[in-house]
Coordinates of C-alpha atoms and ligand atoms in Angstrom, one line a residue:
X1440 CA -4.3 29.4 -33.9
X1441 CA -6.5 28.5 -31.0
X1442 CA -5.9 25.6 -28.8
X1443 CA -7.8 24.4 -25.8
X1444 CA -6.2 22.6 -23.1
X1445 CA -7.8 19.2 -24.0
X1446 CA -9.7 16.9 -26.6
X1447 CA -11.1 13.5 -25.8
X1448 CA -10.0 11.0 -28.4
X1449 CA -13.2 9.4 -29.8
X1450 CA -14.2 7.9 -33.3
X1451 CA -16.6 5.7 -35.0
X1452 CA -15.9 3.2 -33.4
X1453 CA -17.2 4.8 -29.5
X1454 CA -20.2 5.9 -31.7
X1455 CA -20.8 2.4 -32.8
X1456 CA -20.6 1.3 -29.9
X1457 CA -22.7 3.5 -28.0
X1458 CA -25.8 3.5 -31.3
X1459 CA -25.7 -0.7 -30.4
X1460 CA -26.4 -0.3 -27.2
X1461 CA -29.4 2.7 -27.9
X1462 CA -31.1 0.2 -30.4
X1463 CA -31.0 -2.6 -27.6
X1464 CA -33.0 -1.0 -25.6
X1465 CA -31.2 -1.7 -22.2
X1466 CA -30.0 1.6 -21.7
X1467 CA -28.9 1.6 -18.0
X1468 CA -26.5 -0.6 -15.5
X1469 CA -26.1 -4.2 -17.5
X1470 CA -24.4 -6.0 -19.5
X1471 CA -22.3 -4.0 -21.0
X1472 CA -21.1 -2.5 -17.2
X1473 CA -20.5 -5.7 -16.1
X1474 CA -18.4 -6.4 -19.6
X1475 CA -16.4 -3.1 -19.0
X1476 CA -15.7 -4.5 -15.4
X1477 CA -14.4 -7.7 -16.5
X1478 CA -12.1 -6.0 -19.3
X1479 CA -11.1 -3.3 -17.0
X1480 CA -10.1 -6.2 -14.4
X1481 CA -8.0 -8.2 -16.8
X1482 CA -6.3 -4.7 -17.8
X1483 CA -5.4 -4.2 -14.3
X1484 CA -4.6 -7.7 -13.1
X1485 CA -7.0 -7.2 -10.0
X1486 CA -9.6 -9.8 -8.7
X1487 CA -12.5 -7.4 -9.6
X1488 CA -13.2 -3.7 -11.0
X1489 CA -16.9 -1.8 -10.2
X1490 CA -18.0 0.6 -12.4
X1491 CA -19.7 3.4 -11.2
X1492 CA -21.7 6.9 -12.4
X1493 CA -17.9 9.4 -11.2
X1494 CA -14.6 8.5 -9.5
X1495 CA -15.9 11.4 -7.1
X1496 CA -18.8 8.3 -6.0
X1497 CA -16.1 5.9 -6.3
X1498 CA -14.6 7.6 -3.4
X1499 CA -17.5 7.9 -1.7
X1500 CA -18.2 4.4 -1.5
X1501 CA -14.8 3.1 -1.3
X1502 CA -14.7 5.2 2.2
X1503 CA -17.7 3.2 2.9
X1504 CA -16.7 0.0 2.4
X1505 CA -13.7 0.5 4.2
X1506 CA -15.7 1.1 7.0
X1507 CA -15.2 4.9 7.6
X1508 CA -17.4 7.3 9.1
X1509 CA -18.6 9.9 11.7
X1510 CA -15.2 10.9 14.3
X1511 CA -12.9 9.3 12.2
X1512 CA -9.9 11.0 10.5
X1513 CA -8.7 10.6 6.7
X1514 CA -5.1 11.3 5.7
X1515 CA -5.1 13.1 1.8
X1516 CA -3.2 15.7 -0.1
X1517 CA -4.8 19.3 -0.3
X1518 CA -3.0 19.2 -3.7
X1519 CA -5.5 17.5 -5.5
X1520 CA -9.5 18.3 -6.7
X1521 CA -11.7 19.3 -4.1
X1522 CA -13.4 15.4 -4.6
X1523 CA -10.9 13.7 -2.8
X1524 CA -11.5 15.8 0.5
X1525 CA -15.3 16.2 -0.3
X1526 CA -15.5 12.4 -0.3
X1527 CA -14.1 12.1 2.7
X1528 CA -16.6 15.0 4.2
X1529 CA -19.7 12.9 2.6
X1530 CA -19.3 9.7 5.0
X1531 CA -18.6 12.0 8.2
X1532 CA -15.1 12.2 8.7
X1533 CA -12.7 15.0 8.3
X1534 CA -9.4 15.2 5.6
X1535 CA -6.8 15.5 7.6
X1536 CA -4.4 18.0 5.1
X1537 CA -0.7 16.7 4.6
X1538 CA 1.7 18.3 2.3
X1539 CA 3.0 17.2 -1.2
X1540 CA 6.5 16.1 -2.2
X1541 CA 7.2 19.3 -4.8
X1542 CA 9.0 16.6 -6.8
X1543 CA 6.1 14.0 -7.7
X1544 CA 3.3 16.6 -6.9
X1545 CA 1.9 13.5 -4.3
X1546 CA 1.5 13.3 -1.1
X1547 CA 5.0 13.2 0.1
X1548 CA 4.4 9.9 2.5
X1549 CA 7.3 11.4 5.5
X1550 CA 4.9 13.8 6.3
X1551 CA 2.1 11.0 7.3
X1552 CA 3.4 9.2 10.2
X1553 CA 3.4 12.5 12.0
X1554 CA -0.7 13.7 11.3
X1555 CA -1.5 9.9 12.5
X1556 CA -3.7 10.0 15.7
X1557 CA -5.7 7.9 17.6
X1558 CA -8.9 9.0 15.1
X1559 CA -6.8 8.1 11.9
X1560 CA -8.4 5.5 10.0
X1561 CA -7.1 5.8 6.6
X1562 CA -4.6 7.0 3.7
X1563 CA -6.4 8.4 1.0
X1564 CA -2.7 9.4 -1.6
X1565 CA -4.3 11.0 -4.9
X1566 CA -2.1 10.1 -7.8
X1567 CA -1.6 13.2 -10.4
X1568 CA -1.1 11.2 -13.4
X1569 CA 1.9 9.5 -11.8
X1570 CA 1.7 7.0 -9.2
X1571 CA 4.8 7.3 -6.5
X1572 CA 5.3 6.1 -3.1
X1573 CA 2.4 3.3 -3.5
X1574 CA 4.2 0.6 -1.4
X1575 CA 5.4 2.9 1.1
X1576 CA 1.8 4.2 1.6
X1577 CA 0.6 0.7 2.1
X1578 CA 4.0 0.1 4.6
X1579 CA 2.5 3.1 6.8
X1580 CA -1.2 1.9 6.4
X1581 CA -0.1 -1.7 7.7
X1582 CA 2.1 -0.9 10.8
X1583 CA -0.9 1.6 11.9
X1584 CA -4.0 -0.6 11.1
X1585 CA -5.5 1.8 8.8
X1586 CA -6.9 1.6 5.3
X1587 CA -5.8 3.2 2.1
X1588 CA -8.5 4.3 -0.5
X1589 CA -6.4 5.5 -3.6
X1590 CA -7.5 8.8 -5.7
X1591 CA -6.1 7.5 -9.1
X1592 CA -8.9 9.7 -11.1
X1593 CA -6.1 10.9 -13.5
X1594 CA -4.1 7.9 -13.3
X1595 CA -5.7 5.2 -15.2
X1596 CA -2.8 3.2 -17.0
X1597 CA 0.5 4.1 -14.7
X1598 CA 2.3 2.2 -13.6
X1599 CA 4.5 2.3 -10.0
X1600 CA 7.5 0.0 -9.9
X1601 CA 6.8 -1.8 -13.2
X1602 CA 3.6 -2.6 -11.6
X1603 CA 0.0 -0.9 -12.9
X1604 CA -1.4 1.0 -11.0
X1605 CA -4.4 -0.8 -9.1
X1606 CA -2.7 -4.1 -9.6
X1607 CA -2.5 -4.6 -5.9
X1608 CA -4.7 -2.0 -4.6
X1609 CA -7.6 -2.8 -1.6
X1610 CA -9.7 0.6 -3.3
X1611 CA -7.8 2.1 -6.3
X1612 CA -10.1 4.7 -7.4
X1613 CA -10.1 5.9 -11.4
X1614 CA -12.1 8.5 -13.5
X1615 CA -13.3 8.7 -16.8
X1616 CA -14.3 12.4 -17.2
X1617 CA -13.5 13.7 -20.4
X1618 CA -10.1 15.6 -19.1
X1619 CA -8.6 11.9 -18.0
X1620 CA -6.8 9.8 -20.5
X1621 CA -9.6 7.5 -21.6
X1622 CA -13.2 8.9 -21.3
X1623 CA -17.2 8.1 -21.7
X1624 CA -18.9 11.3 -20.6
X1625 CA -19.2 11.0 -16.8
X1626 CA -17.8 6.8 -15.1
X1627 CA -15.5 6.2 -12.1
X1628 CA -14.0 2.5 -11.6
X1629 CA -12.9 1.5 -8.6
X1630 CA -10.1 -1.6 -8.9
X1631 CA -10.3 -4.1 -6.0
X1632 CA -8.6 -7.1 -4.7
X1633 CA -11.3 -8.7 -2.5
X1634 CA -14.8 -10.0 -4.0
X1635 CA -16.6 -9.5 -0.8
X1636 CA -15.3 -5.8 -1.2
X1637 CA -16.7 -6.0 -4.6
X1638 CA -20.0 -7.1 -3.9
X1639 CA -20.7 -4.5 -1.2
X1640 CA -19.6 -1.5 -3.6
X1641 CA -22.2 -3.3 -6.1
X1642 CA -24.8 -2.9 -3.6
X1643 CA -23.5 0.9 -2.4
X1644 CA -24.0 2.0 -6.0
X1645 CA -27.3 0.4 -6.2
X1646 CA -29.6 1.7 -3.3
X1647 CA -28.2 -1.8 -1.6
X1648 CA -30.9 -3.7 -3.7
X1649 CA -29.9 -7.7 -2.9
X1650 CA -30.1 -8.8 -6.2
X1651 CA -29.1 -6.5 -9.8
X1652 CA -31.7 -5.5 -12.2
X1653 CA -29.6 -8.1 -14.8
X1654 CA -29.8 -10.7 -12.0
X1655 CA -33.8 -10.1 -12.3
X1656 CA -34.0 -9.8 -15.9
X1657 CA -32.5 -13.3 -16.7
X1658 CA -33.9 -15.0 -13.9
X1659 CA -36.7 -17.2 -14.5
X1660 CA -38.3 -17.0 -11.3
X1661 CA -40.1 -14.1 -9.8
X1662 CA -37.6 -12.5 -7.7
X1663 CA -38.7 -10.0 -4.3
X1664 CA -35.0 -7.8 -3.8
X1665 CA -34.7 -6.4 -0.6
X1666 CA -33.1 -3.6 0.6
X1667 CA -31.0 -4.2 4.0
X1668 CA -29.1 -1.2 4.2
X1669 CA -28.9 2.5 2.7
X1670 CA -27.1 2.6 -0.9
X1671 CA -27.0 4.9 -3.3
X1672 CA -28.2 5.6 -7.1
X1673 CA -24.0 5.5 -8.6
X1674 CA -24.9 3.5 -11.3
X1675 CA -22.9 4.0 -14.4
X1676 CA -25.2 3.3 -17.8
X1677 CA -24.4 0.5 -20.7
X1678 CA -24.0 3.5 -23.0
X1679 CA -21.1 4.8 -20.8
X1680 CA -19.7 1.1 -20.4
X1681 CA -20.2 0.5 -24.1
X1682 CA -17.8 3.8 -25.1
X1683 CA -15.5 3.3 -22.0
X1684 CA -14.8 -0.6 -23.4
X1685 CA -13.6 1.1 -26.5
X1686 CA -11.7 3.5 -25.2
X1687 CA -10.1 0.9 -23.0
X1688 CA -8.8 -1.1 -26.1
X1689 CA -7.3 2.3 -26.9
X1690 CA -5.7 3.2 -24.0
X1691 CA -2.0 2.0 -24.2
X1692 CA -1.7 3.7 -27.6
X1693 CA -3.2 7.2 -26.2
X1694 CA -1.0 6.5 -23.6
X1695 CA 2.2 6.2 -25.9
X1696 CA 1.2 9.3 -27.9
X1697 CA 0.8 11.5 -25.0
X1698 CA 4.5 10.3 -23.5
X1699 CA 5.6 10.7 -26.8
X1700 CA 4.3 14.7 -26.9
X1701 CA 5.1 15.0 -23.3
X1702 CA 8.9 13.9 -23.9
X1703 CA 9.3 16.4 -26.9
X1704 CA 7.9 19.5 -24.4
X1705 CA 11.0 18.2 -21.8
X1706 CA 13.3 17.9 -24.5
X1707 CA 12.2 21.7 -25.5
X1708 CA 12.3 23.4 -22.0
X1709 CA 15.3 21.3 -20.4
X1710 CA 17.5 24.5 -20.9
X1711 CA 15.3 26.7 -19.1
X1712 CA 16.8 26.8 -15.7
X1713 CA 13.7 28.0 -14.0
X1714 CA 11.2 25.7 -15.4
X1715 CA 11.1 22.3 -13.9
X1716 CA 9.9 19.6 -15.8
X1717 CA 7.5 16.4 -14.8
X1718 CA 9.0 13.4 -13.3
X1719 CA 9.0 10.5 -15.9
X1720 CA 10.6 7.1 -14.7
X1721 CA 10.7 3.5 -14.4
X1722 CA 9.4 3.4 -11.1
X1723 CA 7.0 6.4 -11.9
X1724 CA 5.3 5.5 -15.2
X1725 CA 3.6 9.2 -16.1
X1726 CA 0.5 8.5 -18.1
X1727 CA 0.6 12.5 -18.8
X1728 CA -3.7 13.1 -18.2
X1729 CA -1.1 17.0 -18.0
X1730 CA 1.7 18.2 -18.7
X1731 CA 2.4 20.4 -15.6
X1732 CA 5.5 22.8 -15.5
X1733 CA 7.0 24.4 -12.5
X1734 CA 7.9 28.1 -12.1
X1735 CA 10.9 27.9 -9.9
X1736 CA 11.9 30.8 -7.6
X1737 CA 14.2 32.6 -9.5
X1738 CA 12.1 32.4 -12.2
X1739 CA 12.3 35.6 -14.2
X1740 CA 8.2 35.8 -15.2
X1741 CA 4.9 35.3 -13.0
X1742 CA 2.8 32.0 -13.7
X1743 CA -0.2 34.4 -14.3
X1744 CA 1.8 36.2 -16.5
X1745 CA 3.2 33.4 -19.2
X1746 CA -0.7 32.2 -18.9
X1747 CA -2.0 35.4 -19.7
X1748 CA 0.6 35.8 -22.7
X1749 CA -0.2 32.1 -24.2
X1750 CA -4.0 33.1 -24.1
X1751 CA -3.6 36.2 -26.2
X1752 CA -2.1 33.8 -28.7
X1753 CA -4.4 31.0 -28.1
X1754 CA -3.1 28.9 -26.3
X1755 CA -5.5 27.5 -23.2
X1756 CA -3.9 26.9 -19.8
X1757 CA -4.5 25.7 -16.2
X1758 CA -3.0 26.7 -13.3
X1759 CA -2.8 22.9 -12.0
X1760 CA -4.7 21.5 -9.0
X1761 CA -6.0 23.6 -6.2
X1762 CA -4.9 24.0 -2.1
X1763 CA -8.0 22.4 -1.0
X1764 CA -7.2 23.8 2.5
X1765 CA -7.4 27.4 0.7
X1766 CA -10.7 26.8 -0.4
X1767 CA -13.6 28.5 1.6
X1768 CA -14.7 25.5 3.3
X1769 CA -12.2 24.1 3.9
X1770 CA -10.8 27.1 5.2
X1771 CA -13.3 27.4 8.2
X1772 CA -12.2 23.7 9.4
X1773 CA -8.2 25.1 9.0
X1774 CA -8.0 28.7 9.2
X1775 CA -4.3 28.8 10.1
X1776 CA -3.0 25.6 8.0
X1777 CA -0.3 26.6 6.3
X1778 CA 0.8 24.3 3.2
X1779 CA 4.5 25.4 2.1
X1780 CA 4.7 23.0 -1.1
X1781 CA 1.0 23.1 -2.1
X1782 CA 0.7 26.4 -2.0
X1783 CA 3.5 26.9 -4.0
X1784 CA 2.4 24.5 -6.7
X1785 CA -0.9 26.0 -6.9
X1786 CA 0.3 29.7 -7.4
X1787 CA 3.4 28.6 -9.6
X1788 CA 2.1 25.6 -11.8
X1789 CA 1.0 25.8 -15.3
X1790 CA -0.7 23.2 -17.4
X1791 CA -0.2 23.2 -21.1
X1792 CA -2.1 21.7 -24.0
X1793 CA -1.5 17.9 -24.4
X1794 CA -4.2 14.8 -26.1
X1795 CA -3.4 12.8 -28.4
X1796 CA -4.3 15.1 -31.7
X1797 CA -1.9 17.8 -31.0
X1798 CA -0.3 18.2 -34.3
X1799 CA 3.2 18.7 -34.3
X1800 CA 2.5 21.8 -35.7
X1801 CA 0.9 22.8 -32.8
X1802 CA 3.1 21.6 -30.6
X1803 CA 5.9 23.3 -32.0
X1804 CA 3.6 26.8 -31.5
X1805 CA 3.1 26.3 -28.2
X1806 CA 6.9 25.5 -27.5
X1807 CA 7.8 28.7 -29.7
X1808 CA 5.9 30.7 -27.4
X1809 CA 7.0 29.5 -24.0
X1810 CA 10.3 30.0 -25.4
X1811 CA 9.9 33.3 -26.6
X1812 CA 7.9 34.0 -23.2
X1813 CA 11.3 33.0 -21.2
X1814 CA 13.8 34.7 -23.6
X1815 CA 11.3 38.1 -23.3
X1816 CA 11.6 37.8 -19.8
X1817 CA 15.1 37.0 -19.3
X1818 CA 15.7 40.4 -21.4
X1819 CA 13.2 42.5 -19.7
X1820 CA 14.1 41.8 -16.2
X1821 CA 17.3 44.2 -15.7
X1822 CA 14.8 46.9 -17.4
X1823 CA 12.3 45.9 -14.5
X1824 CA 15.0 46.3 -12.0
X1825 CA 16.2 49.2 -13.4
X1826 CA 12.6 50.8 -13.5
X1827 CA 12.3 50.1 -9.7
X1828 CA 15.4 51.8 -8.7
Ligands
PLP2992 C1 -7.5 13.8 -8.3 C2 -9.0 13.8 -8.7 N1 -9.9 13.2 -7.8 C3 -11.2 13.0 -8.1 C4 -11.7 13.6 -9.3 C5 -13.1 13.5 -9.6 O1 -13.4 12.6 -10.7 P1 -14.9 12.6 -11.3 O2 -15.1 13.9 -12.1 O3 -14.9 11.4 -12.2 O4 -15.8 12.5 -10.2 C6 -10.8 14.2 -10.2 C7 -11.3 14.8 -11.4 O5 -10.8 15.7 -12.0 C8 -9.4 14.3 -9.9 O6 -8.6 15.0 -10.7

């Protein structure tokens, strides 16, 4: 059996929908963007939604229009993918590293209050599939003046505290790269709850042109656009918008299935002592973009080990996300930052298989062998320690 560590759920109908927009010739930014926006903004139950080419430019621009730049410092997770800090290199400032909760994998928000210095100008909390401590991020953000951009690339459809997850977000920041829950290629869309916000990302991802191509197109008068500050070519095309409309009508259902697979792994590794399991809750609604597992300290087997052994009997894995402040250049800006809980996620987390077409059969072969992984282990390790003495 071979099975890789994700599949995108498309069908006829994406294809459809992408073929409809080929024939009608308008192949970039139109209507079909500004469709998906709408949709994606009654989803949400946000004043406005901009679509854009990556949730890696949706970051960018978000800093942007939040007013951040050169000097200025940016509160974010080293536990998350290298975007999130990059983004906040791109506009001039500098991630300022803070550690994760090793519950909720998140930035764990009693940490912030103490990198906060006179620089500080935002909070940028990157949600890993599960959205926690929202409101207490905002708390922070308001009693020290500073903005929040949210990193909710893997997050699209969770819900915090019954409420989804960009509902009452200022920049809530979402991707739509094939490894996320709902996907059309390449697409970032950033939820808002300001129209003036709105508009000024709509010019950011559109070298800052004053009026849109479809503004142009149905206007009946000759129109001169100007270009009053620098933007940037983020546009995402109709082709994208007309898949990522599609996928959005499927989204609670992919949702459901993946809960539904993600529950049956808990309910299979509950038992093992050393393996924790992801956090799942009413107030933490887990869309499960991964199923991560823990390798606790006692835990009898190395995470390079049980990924090794489920390879061999094809099974992909991940090792989760990375230590940003590990990463080479990140390094040079922190060459003594030490990271307790990130590091130890990085170098102890494994991510195994779940989309929505894992067969049941397939699940139950991947459970079988991270059972029979831990059982071999548990055996083996007196013969280990008996080998070293
Ligand atoms: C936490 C996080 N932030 C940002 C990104 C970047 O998203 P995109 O590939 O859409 O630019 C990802 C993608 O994996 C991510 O996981």
């Amino acid at each position: 059996m071979k099975i890789p560590i994700t599949k995108p759920y498309l069908a006829e109908e994406e294809v459809a929908a992408a073929s409809e927009v080929i024939r009608s010739g308008w192949l970039t930014q139109g209507p079909k963007v500004a469709e998906l926006e709408k949709r994606f903004a009654e989803y949400i139950g946000c004043i406005d939604v901009v679509a854009v080419s990556s949730c890696t430019a949706a970051l960018h621009i978000s800093l942007l229009a939040a007013g951040i730049g050169a000097g200025d410092e940016v509160i974010c997770p080293s536990y998350t993918f290298i975007a999130t800090p990059n983004s906040i290199v791109y506009v001039g400032a500098k991630p300022v590293f803070v550690d994760i909760d090793p519950e909720t994998y998140n930035i764990d928000p009693e940490l912030i209050e103490d990198a906060i210095t006179e620089r500080t100008k935002a909070i940028l909390p990157a949600y890993q599939g599960v959205a926690t401590d929202v409101e207490r991020i905002y708390e922070i953000a308001r009693e020290h003046s500073l903005a929040v951009i949210e990193d909710a690339a893997p997050a699209v459809g969770a819900y915090y505290n019954h409420k989804k997850l960009g509902s009452e977000s200022h920049l809530c920041c979402f991707s739509l790269h094939p490894r996320k829950v709902i996907t059309c290629g390449e697409g970032g869309l950033i939820a808002t709850d300001d129209k003036q916000t709105a508009d000024k990302l709509r010019k950011l991802r559109h070298h800052y042109m004053s009026v849109s191509d479809l503004e142009r197109h149905k206007s009946d008068k000759i129109i001169f656009e100007t270009y009053p500050d620098v933007g940037y070519n983020y546009r995402m095309t109709d082709i994208q918008a007309a898949i990522a409309t599609v996928q959005l009508e499927r989204l609670d259902g992919l949702i459901l299935r993946r809960r539904e697979i993600a529950e049956r792994y808990n309910s299979a590794f509950e038992d093992i002592e050393w393996l924790q399991t992801p956090i799942n809750n009413d107030d933490a609604y887990n869309t499960f973009q991964s199923y991560m597992l823990k390798l606790l300290p006692d835990a009898p087997v190395k995470r390079n080990t049980m990924m090794e052994k489920l390879l061999k009997k094809g099974i992909a894995s991940r090792r989760g996300f990375l230590s940003c402040h590990r990463e080479a250049y990140y390094r040079r800006m922190y060459p003594d930052l030490k990271l307790p809980n990130t590091e130890y996620c990085t170098d102890n987390c494994i991510i195994l298989p779940l989309y929505p077409a894992l067969s049941q059969k397939e699940q139950n072969y991947i459970i079988e062998n991270i059972r029979k992984i831990a059982d071999e282990a548990v055996v083996d390790t007196p013969a280990l320690e008996r080998s070293l003495r």
